[in-house]
Amino acid sequence: MPVETTASGIPIYAVPALGPALPEIIMAVGVLALVLYGALRGERSTGVVTAAAIALMAFTLGFVLTMPAETQITFADAFITDGFARFMKALVLIGAIVALAMSREHFRRAGIDRYEYPLLILLAAIGMMVMISANDLIALYLGLELQSLAAYVIASFHRDNARSTEAGLKYFVLGALASGMLLYGSSLVYGFTGSVSFPEIAAVLTEGANPGVIFGLVFIAAGLAFKVSAVPFHMWTPDVYQGAPTPVTAFFASAPKVAAMALAVRVFMGAFLTIVDQWQQIIVFIAVASMFLGAFAAIGQRDIKRLMAYSSIANIGFALLGLAAGTQQGVEAVLVYMAIYMVMTLGVFACILAMRRGGVELETIDDLAGTARTHPGFAFAMAMLMLSLAGIPPLAGFIGKYYAFWAAVEAGLVVFAVLGVIASVVGAYYYLRIAKIIYFDEPVGAYEPMPGFLRGVMAVSAVFTVGFWLVPAPLVAAAGVAARSLF
Amino acid sequence: MTVTAAFFYLFAGITVASAIMVIAARNPVHSVLYLILAFVNSAGLFILLGAEFLAMILIVVYVGAVAVLFLFVIMLLDVDFAELRQGALQYLPIGTVVGIIFLVELILVLTTYAFDPALLNLPAAAERQTGVTNTAQLGSVIYTKYVYFFQLSGLILLVAMIGAIVLTLRDRPGVKRQDAAKQAARTRETSIEVRKVNSREGV
């Protein structure tokens, strides 16, 4: 494309269209305003900034949902918005809003309710939206770094707590290593295809992949596997989940996972779809390994946050199985799975946040003993969420797994789908054990009254998991539309 | 062309060697000095590419500011880095073996593949085609074509700043600070108290 130049030969580029990126721009401008407000008002502004951050994300959510569904590309092909981006951005924003709203009460009691927390969540949300809309390797990396840097900081947000700072440091060091691998892979892909843009990489790869690209692809896959905490790059997950303050863990387990999966779909389905046979084995391996490690390692855990960490590793394995299929049906399975997973996870964390007695946070699964007698509603919701995570029909978790396995079977990965079913049976043991502790063990004592918002999140999540099979159409149809926009 | 190639191998060789020395040197101050050497040689590589603006930025920002800051931090922290590194070097033999295996695999795969000659003939420096300095070229794209990346980098730096403040800034009670407004607002009445002191009684 010839570019106009000035008299001295300096090229003149037009300012790109900003319309498709308006949600991100609204968020970024909002963050800057809130940073100023917080800095001027000081610690007193925490309540206002939190409320404003939630309102900003809710407004952006509405904006994203009303955006036209057709594919638009801007910023020199670096940014893409389509049905897939709309679906994933909506999920991520909902996750971030709920996680932020659940945090306030907890932080106030821990004495760490500072106005920077909502700001960092907002910045992380922008990073996730950039990841979802990434259409080239540079946008991918910048979005990932924006989200990750904010995540490292909020992991050690309880800075006087040794475990929290340790979690932040571990996450930071291992995350930097993963970013390094991702960058190295990107540089190889750029070097061997001559482009950083996903469509152009895909166009070059139709002639077949050369070994350099495949090396790059392996490194990119390793970096992304770290971000979604898939085996063998999962080691940070249990420590970070346990060490970080519980509302932060709730955030980590929900929105960033969804965004990282979206990014994986963009990379593998966007840039590397033509060499699906090259990456399918990698994704299948990390999917199966994650499912089994998540299922077996969680059995010995007494700490509920560590248990949820292993549960999230296993769940990512099931979602990756859908991605490994490399088909439109597979992408649809990933979307449905991540949506259901996020709702269940937020519900479980609402329950975990409600586990307090005498002003102390309770973190072991034995503290759930006998809650069926002291808090029947709580116990029912928690038990249903656990059964759903275990994949018991007809709860929502079963339907998500069903979609993922079906996509894998259709793509000819029958053996791995069977392995997935086995892993899910193994995993059912520890989920069912929690249900058993809740219903059949002797109660140890009542919890403090549950804050209203947590109660609401728990109820919505439980109703969703129990009733999803009655009206699955809206979510499944939306996921279908979103998946179609990629092909 | 051969002179360029010779300089390329010189700069690249010294960069890799000093990067190894960064992690191998016993004295942390030496590590930072090797890091500076690596930066300067990378700047040389940029100049070979015709990207003199990047080369100068690398020297001004990384050598002039970042590396010097590292030196200060190392001097102030007084951490016994040599002891820390003792553990890391234990794993060097295994790491070397793994690295060599990777290297051999890489070489085996790459030697069986013929490079596309078109890739090698890609023009390295934009300036040679257009005759515009790359500073001017950067200026013409940063706020137009690449405004998205530029602004995103700004947001990342904002996160870094907020993060550093959140994790380290503490309000210490009892620290005496100068407050010019308060000083100017003092009057005779607010600062002096006249007491009648009787003889031999004290205040």
Short mmCIF file of C-alpha atoms in Angstrom, two decimals, chain B residues 10 21 43 75 107 119 126 135 141 163 187 195:
data_model
loop_
_atom_site.label_atom_id
_atom_site.label_comp_id
_atom_site.label_asym_id
_atom_site.label_seq_id
_atom_site.Cartn_x
_atom_site.Cartn_y
_atom_site.Cartn_z
CA LEU B 10 31.82 -8.91 16.99
CA MET B 21 28.95 -13.22 32.55
CA ALA B 43 23.21 -0.61 20.68
CA MET B 75 25.02 -1.01 46.90
CA ILE B 107 20.51 -27.58 14.90
CA LEU B 119 13.97 -14.15 3.79
CA ALA B 126 13.97 1.33 6.16
CA THR B 135 13.73 9.27 14.17
CA VAL B 141 3.98 6.35 13.11
CA GLY B 163 1.99 -1.17 41.89
CA THR B 187 1.13 34.29 63.84
CA ARG B 195 3.09 33.41 81.00
#
